[in-house]
Amino acid sequence: MSKQDKYLKVSNDRERYFYSSYISKMLNLPLMKTRLQSEKELNQAIKNKLEDTAERMRFIREARDAFSCKVIQNEEFDWIKSNQRCTFFILYYINHYLTNKKIFAISNHLYRGIHQSSAYERVDYPTPLDEYEYRKQGLPQAPNNAKDALNNIMCFFDLLDSSMEKKIEVLAYLKQEWMSIKDANYLSWLDEGNAIQMKWAKNYIARSRLFSRFPRSEAYTFASERVQLMGYFDVSLDISPDSKELLMIKMKKAWSQENYRNQIVEKKVLNTYLDKGVKDKLSRLAKRHRMKINEYLTYLIEKEDE
């Protein structure tokens, strides 16, 4: 009898969430009510409830088997991991759109027969149907970064009380939702390095009536500024692409006007008369130096004043 048979090894948050939920459910211990449990705390909880060594070993073995049967492999989430915008969109979607009713309704026949249900998996689905499973699971609403957001998504699937077949179907459904919007990059013209432009864009979108029903959530709190702004377009699924495109056109025009006003705010109009010959020479010299006339005049004056 090895120590491993009597001790539940937990190596990452994904395992910690799963085992916390499993122990809470199977041993009737509300472990996740306050905070995530450590490996030591999980094992102590098992020991406190199951004093008999043989019974404890059996429970730990069943817990490991349940984890193996209920967990989708990491590589299945690579399409989410590779794109921060995708990561936060999926997290928002399961938090605000994926009710148990929708989970129940999702059916992807492409995956039927590939992943068979095991003896450890449920064949029914979460209830009540109007609940959001992610919120019920007690997972963090505001991940600190994209990595944490991905971990939350994986933990959501680990804790989802459905068969492996259903989990694969739900993941495939979410991928289809992402693929339907990923090429619509309405804000590609924004320069994320331009703090003034990014702040202006944020204020413009926030004031837009188009997204007045958009429920801001903590899901995007720690996403990059560009991803936060794209979030308005991505998660507003009830707004047509044409409406979003029209807003983007108006937004670009408004920024051009704003940018122009900012550029001329410290400039003064100079009215003067020049002979036509001098004007032609000035135009020719400016063109030779690849400058506008006002830029070339500024250059000449600054050079003379050195």
PDB file of C-alpha atoms in Angstrom:
ATOM      1  CA  MET A   1       0.000   0.000   0.000  1.00  0.00           C
ATOM      2  CA  SER A   2       1.694   3.188  -1.165  1.00  0.00           C
ATOM      3  CA  LYS A   3       1.193   6.715   0.110  1.00  0.00           C
ATOM      4  CA  GLN A   4      -0.277   7.593  -3.285  1.00  0.00           C
ATOM      5  CA  ASP A   5      -3.160   5.175  -2.658  1.00  0.00           C
ATOM      6  CA  LYS A   6      -4.039   6.993   0.573  1.00  0.00           C
ATOM      7  CA  TYR A   7      -3.362  10.589  -0.544  1.00  0.00           C
ATOM      8  CA  LEU A   8      -5.059  12.684  -3.224  1.00  0.00           C
ATOM      9  CA  LYS A   9      -2.388  14.499  -5.228  1.00  0.00           C
ATOM     10  CA  VAL A  10      -3.433  17.889  -6.625  1.00  0.00           C
ATOM     11  CA  SER A  11      -1.006  19.677  -8.948  1.00  0.00           C
ATOM     12  CA  ASN A  12      -2.920  22.629 -10.440  1.00  0.00           C
ATOM     13  CA  ASP A  13      -6.007  24.832 -10.070  1.00  0.00           C
ATOM     14  CA  ARG A  14      -7.938  22.779 -12.594  1.00  0.00           C
ATOM     15  CA  GLU A  15      -7.586  19.669 -10.420  1.00  0.00           C
ATOM     16  CA  ARG A  16      -8.221  21.733  -7.292  1.00  0.00           C
ATOM     17  CA  TYR A  17     -11.548  23.025  -8.593  1.00  0.00           C
ATOM     18  CA  PHE A  18     -12.655  19.598  -9.768  1.00  0.00           C
ATOM     19  CA  TYR A  19     -11.762  17.759  -6.571  1.00  0.00           C
ATOM     20  CA  SER A  20     -13.217  20.533  -4.406  1.00  0.00           C
ATOM     21  CA  SER A  21     -16.520  20.172  -6.222  1.00  0.00           C
ATOM     22  CA  TYR A  22     -16.378  16.367  -6.249  1.00  0.00           C
ATOM     23  CA  ILE A  23     -15.627  16.073  -2.532  1.00  0.00           C
ATOM     24  CA  SER A  24     -18.227  18.708  -1.704  1.00  0.00           C
ATOM     25  CA  LYS A  25     -20.877  16.790  -3.617  1.00  0.00           C
ATOM     26  CA  MET A  26     -19.970  13.197  -2.713  1.00  0.00           C
ATOM     27  CA  LEU A  27     -19.210  13.766   0.969  1.00  0.00           C
ATOM     28  CA  ASN A  28     -21.747  16.547   1.502  1.00  0.00           C
ATOM     29  CA  LEU A  29     -19.083  19.086   2.451  1.00  0.00           C
ATOM     30  CA  PRO A  30     -19.558  22.727   1.289  1.00  0.00           C
ATOM     31  CA  LEU A  31     -15.851  23.171   0.489  1.00  0.00           C
ATOM     32  CA  MET A  32     -16.302  25.758  -2.266  1.00  0.00           C
ATOM     33  CA  LYS A  33     -18.580  28.084  -0.354  1.00  0.00           C
ATOM     34  CA  THR A  34     -15.764  30.361   0.785  1.00  0.00           C
ATOM     35  CA  ARG A  35     -12.553  29.749  -1.186  1.00  0.00           C
ATOM     36  CA  LEU A  36     -10.552  27.273  -3.230  1.00  0.00           C
ATOM     37  CA  GLN A  37      -9.105  24.472  -1.091  1.00  0.00           C
ATOM     38  CA  SER A  38      -5.432  23.459  -0.992  1.00  0.00           C
ATOM     39  CA  GLU A  39      -4.228  19.887  -1.483  1.00  0.00           C
ATOM     40  CA  LYS A  40      -3.674  19.512   2.255  1.00  0.00           C
ATOM     41  CA  GLU A  41      -7.144  20.855   3.063  1.00  0.00           C
ATOM     42  CA  LEU A  42      -8.795  18.520   0.556  1.00  0.00           C
ATOM     43  CA  ASN A  43      -7.080  15.469   1.985  1.00  0.00           C
ATOM     44  CA  GLN A  44      -7.878  16.542   5.527  1.00  0.00           C
ATOM     45  CA  ALA A  45     -11.547  16.903   4.584  1.00  0.00           C
ATOM     46  CA  ILE A  46     -11.558  13.365   3.165  1.00  0.00           C
ATOM     47  CA  LYS A  47      -9.835  12.005   6.264  1.00  0.00           C
ATOM     48  CA  ASN A  48     -12.249  13.768   8.610  1.00  0.00           C
ATOM     49  CA  LYS A  49     -15.245  12.284   6.796  1.00  0.00           C
ATOM     50  CA  LEU A  50     -13.810   8.825   6.059  1.00  0.00           C
ATOM     51  CA  GLU A  51     -11.836   7.528   9.018  1.00  0.00           C
ATOM     52  CA  ASP A  52     -11.511   3.995   7.643  1.00  0.00           C
ATOM     53  CA  THR A  53      -8.332   3.713   5.526  1.00  0.00           C
ATOM     54  CA  ALA A  54      -9.786   1.235   3.031  1.00  0.00           C
ATOM     55  CA  GLU A  55     -12.870   3.369   2.514  1.00  0.00           C
ATOM     56  CA  ARG A  56     -10.709   6.468   2.085  1.00  0.00           C
ATOM     57  CA  MET A  57      -8.515   4.706  -0.502  1.00  0.00           C
ATOM     58  CA  ARG A  58     -11.594   3.623  -2.453  1.00  0.00           C
ATOM     59  CA  PHE A  59     -12.947   7.181  -2.457  1.00  0.00           C
ATOM     60  CA  ILE A  60      -9.628   8.641  -3.654  1.00  0.00           C
ATOM     61  CA  ARG A  61      -9.437   6.035  -6.433  1.00  0.00           C
ATOM     62  CA  GLU A  62     -12.976   6.870  -7.545  1.00  0.00           C
ATOM     63  CA  ALA A  63     -12.174  10.605  -7.444  1.00  0.00           C
ATOM     64  CA  ARG A  64      -9.170  10.083  -9.747  1.00  0.00           C
ATOM     65  CA  ASP A  65     -11.246   7.948 -12.112  1.00  0.00           C
ATOM     66  CA  ALA A  66     -13.976  10.580 -12.183  1.00  0.00           C
ATOM     67  CA  PHE A  67     -11.413  13.259 -13.070  1.00  0.00           C
ATOM     68  CA  SER A  68     -10.032  11.143 -15.924  1.00  0.00           C
ATOM     69  CA  CYS A  69     -13.508  10.494 -17.319  1.00  0.00           C
ATOM     70  CA  LYS A  70     -14.894  14.014 -17.009  1.00  0.00           C
ATOM     71  CA  VAL A  71     -11.972  16.193 -18.123  1.00  0.00           C
ATOM     72  CA  ILE A  72     -11.444  17.316 -21.717  1.00  0.00           C
ATOM     73  CA  GLN A  73      -7.762  17.218 -22.671  1.00  0.00           C
ATOM     74  CA  ASN A  74      -5.827  20.509 -22.708  1.00  0.00           C
ATOM     75  CA  GLU A  75      -5.102  20.441 -26.448  1.00  0.00           C
ATOM     76  CA  GLU A  76      -8.835  20.623 -27.206  1.00  0.00           C
ATOM     77  CA  PHE A  77      -8.712  24.198 -25.883  1.00  0.00           C
ATOM     78  CA  ASP A  78      -5.748  25.311 -28.033  1.00  0.00           C
ATOM     79  CA  TRP A  79      -8.003  27.303 -30.379  1.00  0.00           C
ATOM     80  CA  ILE A  80      -9.013  29.428 -27.370  1.00  0.00           C
ATOM     81  CA  LYS A  81      -5.544  29.658 -25.852  1.00  0.00           C
ATOM     82  CA  SER A  82      -3.961  31.130 -28.983  1.00  0.00           C
ATOM     83  CA  ASN A  83      -6.150  34.259 -29.085  1.00  0.00           C
ATOM     84  CA  GLN A  84      -6.820  36.641 -26.178  1.00  0.00           C
ATOM     85  CA  ARG A  85      -9.876  38.110 -27.877  1.00  0.00           C
ATOM     86  CA  CYS A  86     -11.300  34.606 -28.288  1.00  0.00           C
ATOM     87  CA  THR A  87     -10.519  33.689 -24.667  1.00  0.00           C
ATOM     88  CA  PHE A  88     -12.461  36.586 -23.178  1.00  0.00           C
ATOM     89  CA  PHE A  89     -15.324  36.179 -25.668  1.00  0.00           C
ATOM     90  CA  ILE A  90     -15.800  32.525 -24.672  1.00  0.00           C
ATOM     91  CA  LEU A  91     -15.581  33.387 -20.973  1.00  0.00           C
ATOM     92  CA  TYR A  92     -18.213  36.103 -21.402  1.00  0.00           C
ATOM     93  CA  TYR A  93     -20.420  33.805 -23.457  1.00  0.00           C
ATOM     94  CA  ILE A  94     -20.568  30.990 -20.890  1.00  0.00           C
ATOM     95  CA  ASN A  95     -21.181  33.598 -18.163  1.00  0.00           C
ATOM     96  CA  HIS A  96     -23.984  35.522 -19.910  1.00  0.00           C
ATOM     97  CA  TYR A  97     -25.487  33.340 -22.646  1.00  0.00           C
ATOM     98  CA  LEU A  98     -24.934  29.678 -21.790  1.00  0.00           C
ATOM     99  CA  THR A  99     -27.930  28.720 -19.679  1.00  0.00           C
ATOM    100  CA  ASN A 100     -28.635  25.120 -18.800  1.00  0.00           C
ATOM    101  CA  LYS A 101     -31.505  25.263 -21.291  1.00  0.00           C
ATOM    102  CA  LYS A 102     -29.060  26.118 -24.083  1.00  0.00           C
ATOM    103  CA  ILE A 103     -26.644  23.405 -22.926  1.00  0.00           C
ATOM    104  CA  PHE A 104     -29.512  20.909 -23.043  1.00  0.00           C
ATOM    105  CA  ALA A 105     -30.469  22.023 -26.565  1.00  0.00           C
ATOM    106  CA  ILE A 106     -26.968  21.903 -28.094  1.00  0.00           C
ATOM    107  CA  SER A 107     -26.544  18.897 -30.336  1.00  0.00           C
ATOM    108  CA  ASN A 108     -23.615  18.274 -32.654  1.00  0.00           C
ATOM    109  CA  HIS A 109     -24.020  14.937 -34.412  1.00  0.00           C
ATOM    110  CA  LEU A 110     -20.461  15.140 -35.715  1.00  0.00           C
ATOM    111  CA  TYR A 111     -19.225  14.123 -32.278  1.00  0.00           C
ATOM    112  CA  ARG A 112     -21.780  11.419 -31.509  1.00  0.00           C
ATOM    113  CA  GLY A 113     -20.202   7.988 -31.184  1.00  0.00           C
ATOM    114  CA  ILE A 114     -16.655   9.347 -30.889  1.00  0.00           C
ATOM    115  CA  HIS A 115     -16.702   9.979 -27.144  1.00  0.00           C
ATOM    116  CA  GLN A 116     -18.652   7.249 -25.387  1.00  0.00           C
ATOM    117  CA  SER A 117     -20.128   7.850 -21.950  1.00  0.00           C
ATOM    118  CA  SER A 118     -18.529   5.879 -19.135  1.00  0.00           C
ATOM    119  CA  ALA A 119     -19.952   4.464 -15.933  1.00  0.00           C
ATOM    120  CA  TYR A 120     -18.765   7.581 -14.111  1.00  0.00           C
ATOM    121  CA  GLU A 121     -20.665  10.037 -16.331  1.00  0.00           C
ATOM    122  CA  ARG A 122     -24.193  11.357 -16.066  1.00  0.00           C
ATOM    123  CA  VAL A 123     -26.570  10.931 -18.967  1.00  0.00           C
ATOM    124  CA  ASP A 124     -28.892  13.752 -17.891  1.00  0.00           C
ATOM    125  CA  TYR A 125     -28.199  17.486 -17.848  1.00  0.00           C
ATOM    126  CA  PRO A 126     -27.954  20.347 -15.335  1.00  0.00           C
ATOM    127  CA  THR A 127     -31.105  21.881 -13.880  1.00  0.00           C
ATOM    128  CA  PRO A 128     -32.905  24.205 -13.434  1.00  0.00           C
ATOM    129  CA  LEU A 129     -32.804  25.132 -17.107  1.00  0.00           C
ATOM    130  CA  ASP A 130     -32.831  28.924 -16.645  1.00  0.00           C
ATOM    131  CA  GLU A 131     -29.672  28.968 -14.497  1.00  0.00           C
ATOM    132  CA  TYR A 132     -26.202  29.890 -15.719  1.00  0.00           C
ATOM    133  CA  GLU A 133     -24.005  26.936 -14.825  1.00  0.00           C
ATOM    134  CA  TYR A 134     -20.810  29.031 -14.708  1.00  0.00           C
ATOM    135  CA  ARG A 135     -22.206  31.293 -11.995  1.00  0.00           C
ATOM    136  CA  LYS A 136     -23.558  28.339 -10.015  1.00  0.00           C
ATOM    137  CA  GLN A 137     -20.117  26.722 -10.049  1.00  0.00           C
ATOM    138  CA  GLY A 138     -18.656  29.627  -8.086  1.00  0.00           C
ATOM    139  CA  LEU A 139     -15.813  30.319 -10.519  1.00  0.00           C
ATOM    140  CA  PRO A 140     -14.165  33.805 -10.460  1.00  0.00           C
ATOM    141  CA  GLN A 141     -16.011  36.492 -12.418  1.00  0.00           C
ATOM    142  CA  ALA A 142     -12.888  38.582 -13.133  1.00  0.00           C
ATOM    143  CA  PRO A 143      -9.772  36.599 -14.109  1.00  0.00           C
ATOM    144  CA  ASN A 144      -6.468  38.448 -13.653  1.00  0.00           C
ATOM    145  CA  ASN A 145      -5.240  37.720 -17.184  1.00  0.00           C
ATOM    146  CA  ALA A 146      -5.905  35.637 -20.304  1.00  0.00           C
ATOM    147  CA  LYS A 147      -4.262  32.565 -18.753  1.00  0.00           C
ATOM    148  CA  ASP A 148      -6.601  32.689 -15.756  1.00  0.00           C
ATOM    149  CA  ALA A 149      -9.549  33.236 -18.098  1.00  0.00           C
ATOM    150  CA  LEU A 150      -8.609  30.069 -20.003  1.00  0.00           C
ATOM    151  CA  ASN A 151      -8.266  28.153 -16.735  1.00  0.00           C
ATOM    152  CA  ASN A 152     -11.753  29.299 -15.741  1.00  0.00           C
ATOM    153  CA  ILE A 153     -13.152  28.065 -19.052  1.00  0.00           C
ATOM    154  CA  MET A 154     -11.526  24.653 -18.622  1.00  0.00           C
ATOM    155  CA  CYS A 155     -12.728  24.438 -15.017  1.00  0.00           C
ATOM    156  CA  PHE A 156     -16.245  25.253 -16.213  1.00  0.00           C
ATOM    157  CA  PHE A 157     -16.190  22.174 -18.429  1.00  0.00           C
ATOM    158  CA  ASP A 158     -14.599  20.041 -15.706  1.00  0.00           C
ATOM    159  CA  LEU A 159     -17.374  20.934 -13.265  1.00  0.00           C
ATOM    160  CA  LEU A 160     -20.185  20.698 -15.823  1.00  0.00           C
ATOM    161  CA  ASP A 161     -22.359  17.839 -14.584  1.00  0.00           C
ATOM    162  CA  SER A 162     -22.907  16.250 -18.000  1.00  0.00           C
ATOM    163  CA  SER A 163     -21.518  13.409 -20.084  1.00  0.00           C
ATOM    164  CA  MET A 164     -18.234  13.760 -21.953  1.00  0.00           C
ATOM    165  CA  GLU A 165     -20.200  13.638 -25.199  1.00  0.00           C
ATOM    166  CA  LYS A 166     -22.271  16.636 -24.138  1.00  0.00           C
ATOM    167  CA  LYS A 167     -19.164  18.561 -23.029  1.00  0.00           C
ATOM    168  CA  ILE A 168     -17.525  17.989 -26.416  1.00  0.00           C
ATOM    169  CA  GLU A 169     -20.710  19.153 -28.132  1.00  0.00           C
ATOM    170  CA  VAL A 170     -20.830  22.328 -26.045  1.00  0.00           C
ATOM    171  CA  LEU A 171     -17.160  23.087 -26.743  1.00  0.00           C
ATOM    172  CA  ALA A 172     -17.752  22.563 -30.475  1.00  0.00           C
ATOM    173  CA  TYR A 173     -20.781  24.870 -30.309  1.00  0.00           C
ATOM    174  CA  LEU A 174     -18.720  27.607 -28.648  1.00  0.00           C
ATOM    175  CA  LYS A 175     -16.072  27.240 -31.345  1.00  0.00           C
ATOM    176  CA  GLN A 176     -18.743  27.731 -34.013  1.00  0.00           C
ATOM    177  CA  GLU A 177     -19.935  30.886 -32.236  1.00  0.00           C
ATOM    178  CA  TRP A 178     -16.367  32.230 -32.212  1.00  0.00           C
ATOM    179  CA  MET A 179     -15.740  31.325 -35.863  1.00  0.00           C
ATOM    180  CA  SER A 180     -18.867  33.266 -36.846  1.00  0.00           C
ATOM    181  CA  ILE A 181     -17.441  36.552 -35.497  1.00  0.00           C
ATOM    182  CA  LYS A 182     -13.641  36.242 -35.495  1.00  0.00           C
ATOM    183  CA  ASP A 183     -13.079  37.787 -38.940  1.00  0.00           C
ATOM    184  CA  ALA A 184     -15.187  40.872 -38.172  1.00  0.00           C
ATOM    185  CA  ASN A 185     -12.370  43.046 -36.828  1.00  0.00           C
ATOM    186  CA  TYR A 186     -14.146  46.399 -36.779  1.00  0.00           C
ATOM    187  CA  LEU A 187     -11.389  48.203 -34.885  1.00  0.00           C
ATOM    188  CA  SER A 188      -8.312  47.161 -36.871  1.00  0.00           C
ATOM    189  CA  TRP A 189      -7.670  50.847 -37.659  1.00  0.00           C
ATOM    190  CA  LEU A 190      -7.100  51.725 -33.996  1.00  0.00           C
ATOM    191  CA  ASP A 191      -3.522  52.196 -32.803  1.00  0.00           C
ATOM    192  CA  GLU A 192      -3.287  50.572 -29.369  1.00  0.00           C
ATOM    193  CA  GLY A 193      -0.064  52.499 -28.774  1.00  0.00           C
ATOM    194  CA  ASN A 194      -1.938  55.801 -29.128  1.00  0.00           C
ATOM    195  CA  ALA A 195      -3.312  56.387 -25.625  1.00  0.00           C
ATOM    196  CA  ILE A 196      -5.321  59.448 -26.707  1.00  0.00           C
ATOM    197  CA  GLN A 197      -7.025  57.558 -29.523  1.00  0.00           C
ATOM    198  CA  MET A 198      -7.793  54.529 -27.334  1.00  0.00           C
ATOM    199  CA  LYS A 199      -9.334  56.711 -24.621  1.00  0.00           C
ATOM    200  CA  TRP A 200     -11.388  58.578 -27.211  1.00  0.00           C
ATOM    201  CA  ALA A 201     -12.595  55.293 -28.756  1.00  0.00           C
ATOM    202  CA  LYS A 202     -13.581  53.920 -25.358  1.00  0.00           C
ATOM    203  CA  ASN A 203     -15.651  57.031 -24.589  1.00  0.00           C
ATOM    204  CA  TYR A 204     -17.228  57.035 -28.055  1.00  0.00           C
ATOM    205  CA  ILE A 205     -18.324  53.396 -27.821  1.00  0.00           C
ATOM    206  CA  ALA A 206     -19.545  53.816 -24.249  1.00  0.00           C
ATOM    207  CA  ARG A 207     -21.774  56.706 -25.384  1.00  0.00           C
ATOM    208  CA  SER A 208     -23.085  54.771 -28.351  1.00  0.00           C
ATOM    209  CA  ARG A 209     -26.775  53.939 -28.221  1.00  0.00           C
ATOM    210  CA  LEU A 210     -26.035  50.812 -30.233  1.00  0.00           C
ATOM    211  CA  PHE A 211     -24.552  49.095 -27.200  1.00  0.00           C
ATOM    212  CA  SER A 212     -26.861  50.586 -24.577  1.00  0.00           C
ATOM    213  CA  ARG A 213     -28.159  47.096 -23.732  1.00  0.00           C
ATOM    214  CA  PHE A 214     -24.692  45.590 -23.592  1.00  0.00           C
ATOM    215  CA  PRO A 215     -24.287  44.161 -20.060  1.00  0.00           C
ATOM    216  CA  ARG A 216     -20.829  45.107 -18.935  1.00  0.00           C
ATOM    217  CA  SER A 217     -19.304  42.390 -16.810  1.00  0.00           C
ATOM    218  CA  GLU A 218     -16.117  41.711 -14.925  1.00  0.00           C
ATOM    219  CA  ALA A 219     -15.048  39.131 -17.507  1.00  0.00           C
ATOM    220  CA  TYR A 220     -13.170  41.736 -19.595  1.00  0.00           C
ATOM    221  CA  THR A 221     -11.662  43.654 -16.654  1.00  0.00           C
ATOM    222  CA  PHE A 222      -8.063  42.577 -17.256  1.00  0.00           C
ATOM    223  CA  ALA A 223      -8.171  42.144 -21.033  1.00  0.00           C
ATOM    224  CA  SER A 224      -6.086  44.472 -23.211  1.00  0.00           C
ATOM    225  CA  GLU A 225      -7.699  47.784 -24.180  1.00  0.00           C
ATOM    226  CA  ARG A 226      -8.270  46.660 -27.773  1.00  0.00           C
ATOM    227  CA  VAL A 227      -9.870  43.374 -26.663  1.00  0.00           C
ATOM    228  CA  GLN A 228     -12.109  45.272 -24.243  1.00  0.00           C
ATOM    229  CA  LEU A 229     -13.315  47.535 -27.051  1.00  0.00           C
ATOM    230  CA  MET A 230     -13.784  44.610 -29.451  1.00  0.00           C
ATOM    231  CA  GLY A 231     -15.821  42.965 -26.713  1.00  0.00           C
ATOM    232  CA  TYR A 232     -18.644  45.437 -27.342  1.00  0.00           C
ATOM    233  CA  PHE A 233     -18.914  44.205 -30.938  1.00  0.00           C
ATOM    234  CA  ASP A 234     -18.220  40.534 -30.193  1.00  0.00           C
ATOM    235  CA  VAL A 235     -20.735  39.829 -27.444  1.00  0.00           C
ATOM    236  CA  SER A 236     -23.605  41.973 -28.759  1.00  0.00           C
ATOM    237  CA  LEU A 237     -24.982  39.030 -30.701  1.00  0.00           C
ATOM    238  CA  ASP A 238     -28.436  40.560 -31.173  1.00  0.00           C
ATOM    239  CA  ILE A 239     -27.030  43.517 -33.131  1.00  0.00           C
ATOM    240  CA  SER A 240     -26.673  43.019 -36.888  1.00  0.00           C
ATOM    241  CA  PRO A 241     -23.250  43.184 -38.601  1.00  0.00           C
ATOM    242  CA  ASP A 242     -24.557  46.047 -40.770  1.00  0.00           C
ATOM    243  CA  SER A 243     -25.358  48.122 -37.676  1.00  0.00           C
ATOM    244  CA  LYS A 244     -21.901  47.471 -36.266  1.00  0.00           C
ATOM    245  CA  GLU A 245     -20.299  48.361 -39.600  1.00  0.00           C
ATOM    246  CA  LEU A 246     -22.249  51.621 -39.751  1.00  0.00           C
ATOM    247  CA  LEU A 247     -21.116  52.531 -36.241  1.00  0.00           C
ATOM    248  CA  MET A 248     -17.515  51.834 -37.217  1.00  0.00           C
ATOM    249  CA  ILE A 249     -17.814  54.111 -40.278  1.00  0.00           C
ATOM    250  CA  LYS A 250     -19.246  56.926 -38.153  1.00  0.00           C
ATOM    251  CA  MET A 251     -16.585  56.317 -35.544  1.00  0.00           C
ATOM    252  CA  LYS A 252     -13.719  56.559 -38.057  1.00  0.00           C
ATOM    253  CA  LYS A 253     -15.166  59.793 -39.468  1.00  0.00           C
ATOM    254  CA  ALA A 254     -15.578  61.263 -35.981  1.00  0.00           C
ATOM    255  CA  TRP A 255     -11.996  60.346 -35.086  1.00  0.00           C
ATOM    256  CA  SER A 256     -10.655  61.965 -38.279  1.00  0.00           C
ATOM    257  CA  GLN A 257     -12.451  65.177 -37.347  1.00  0.00           C
ATOM    258  CA  GLU A 258     -11.252  64.972 -33.748  1.00  0.00           C
ATOM    259  CA  ASN A 259      -7.696  64.278 -34.842  1.00  0.00           C
ATOM    260  CA  TYR A 260      -7.753  67.194 -37.297  1.00  0.00           C
ATOM    261  CA  ARG A 261      -8.996  69.595 -34.617  1.00  0.00           C
ATOM    262  CA  ASN A 262      -6.252  68.425 -32.273  1.00  0.00           C
ATOM    263  CA  GLN A 263      -3.602  68.991 -34.934  1.00  0.00           C
ATOM    264  CA  ILE A 264      -4.605  72.572 -35.766  1.00  0.00           C
ATOM    265  CA  VAL A 265      -5.431  73.733 -32.249  1.00  0.00           C
ATOM    266  CA  GLU A 266      -2.046  75.468 -31.853  1.00  0.00           C
ATOM    267  CA  LYS A 267      -1.719  76.600 -35.466  1.00  0.00           C
ATOM    268  CA  LYS A 268      -2.611  80.078 -36.782  1.00  0.00           C
ATOM    269  CA  VAL A 269      -3.851  81.026 -40.216  1.00  0.00           C
ATOM    270  CA  LEU A 270      -1.389  83.188 -42.208  1.00  0.00           C
ATOM    271  CA  ASN A 271      -2.834  85.346 -44.984  1.00  0.00           C
ATOM    272  CA  THR A 272      -0.225  86.855 -47.305  1.00  0.00           C
ATOM    273  CA  TYR A 273       0.258  87.756 -50.968  1.00  0.00           C
ATOM    274  CA  LEU A 274       2.996  86.298 -53.180  1.00  0.00           C
ATOM    275  CA  ASP A 275       3.890  86.872 -56.812  1.00  0.00           C
ATOM    276  CA  LYS A 276       2.727  84.005 -59.006  1.00  0.00           C
ATOM    277  CA  GLY A 277       6.311  83.164 -59.916  1.00  0.00           C
ATOM    278  CA  VAL A 278       7.341  83.003 -56.256  1.00  0.00           C
ATOM    279  CA  LYS A 279       4.293  80.880 -55.446  1.00  0.00           C
ATOM    280  CA  ASP A 280       5.203  78.470 -58.258  1.00  0.00           C
ATOM    281  CA  LYS A 281       8.780  78.213 -56.982  1.00  0.00           C
ATOM    282  CA  LEU A 282       7.532  77.590 -53.446  1.00  0.00           C
ATOM    283  CA  SER A 283       5.240  74.824 -54.671  1.00  0.00           C
ATOM    284  CA  ARG A 284       8.070  73.253 -56.691  1.00  0.00           C
ATOM    285  CA  LEU A 285      10.516  73.347 -53.769  1.00  0.00           C
ATOM    286  CA  ALA A 286       7.960  71.893 -51.363  1.00  0.00           C
ATOM    287  CA  LYS A 287       7.242  69.087 -53.806  1.00  0.00           C
ATOM    288  CA  ARG A 288      10.967  68.420 -54.219  1.00  0.00           C
ATOM    289  CA  HIS A 289      11.287  67.994 -50.450  1.00  0.00           C
ATOM    290  CA  ARG A 290       8.077  65.946 -50.315  1.00  0.00           C
ATOM    291  CA  MET A 291       6.393  68.473 -48.060  1.00  0.00           C
ATOM    292  CA  LYS A 292       3.230  70.488 -48.063  1.00  0.00           C
ATOM    293  CA  ILE A 293       3.678  74.227 -48.655  1.00  0.00           C
ATOM    294  CA  ASN A 294       2.957  75.119 -45.032  1.00  0.00           C
ATOM    295  CA  GLU A 295       5.400  72.429 -43.866  1.00  0.00           C
ATOM    296  CA  TYR A 296       8.124  73.727 -46.184  1.00  0.00           C
ATOM    297  CA  LEU A 297       7.599  77.324 -45.046  1.00  0.00           C
ATOM    298  CA  THR A 298       7.908  76.176 -41.433  1.00  0.00           C
ATOM    299  CA  TYR A 299      11.104  74.307 -42.345  1.00  0.00           C
ATOM    300  CA  LEU A 300      12.639  77.402 -44.008  1.00  0.00           C
ATOM    301  CA  ILE A 301      11.783  79.689 -41.085  1.00  0.00           C
ATOM    302  CA  GLU A 302      13.079  77.258 -38.467  1.00  0.00           C
ATOM    303  CA  LYS A 303      16.283  76.743 -40.455  1.00  0.00           C
ATOM    304  CA  GLU A 304      16.843  80.497 -40.819  1.00  0.00           C
ATOM    305  CA  ASP A 305      16.248  81.000 -37.110  1.00  0.00           C
ATOM    306  CA  GLU A 306      18.886  78.449 -36.048  1.00  0.00           C
TER     307      GLU A 306
END
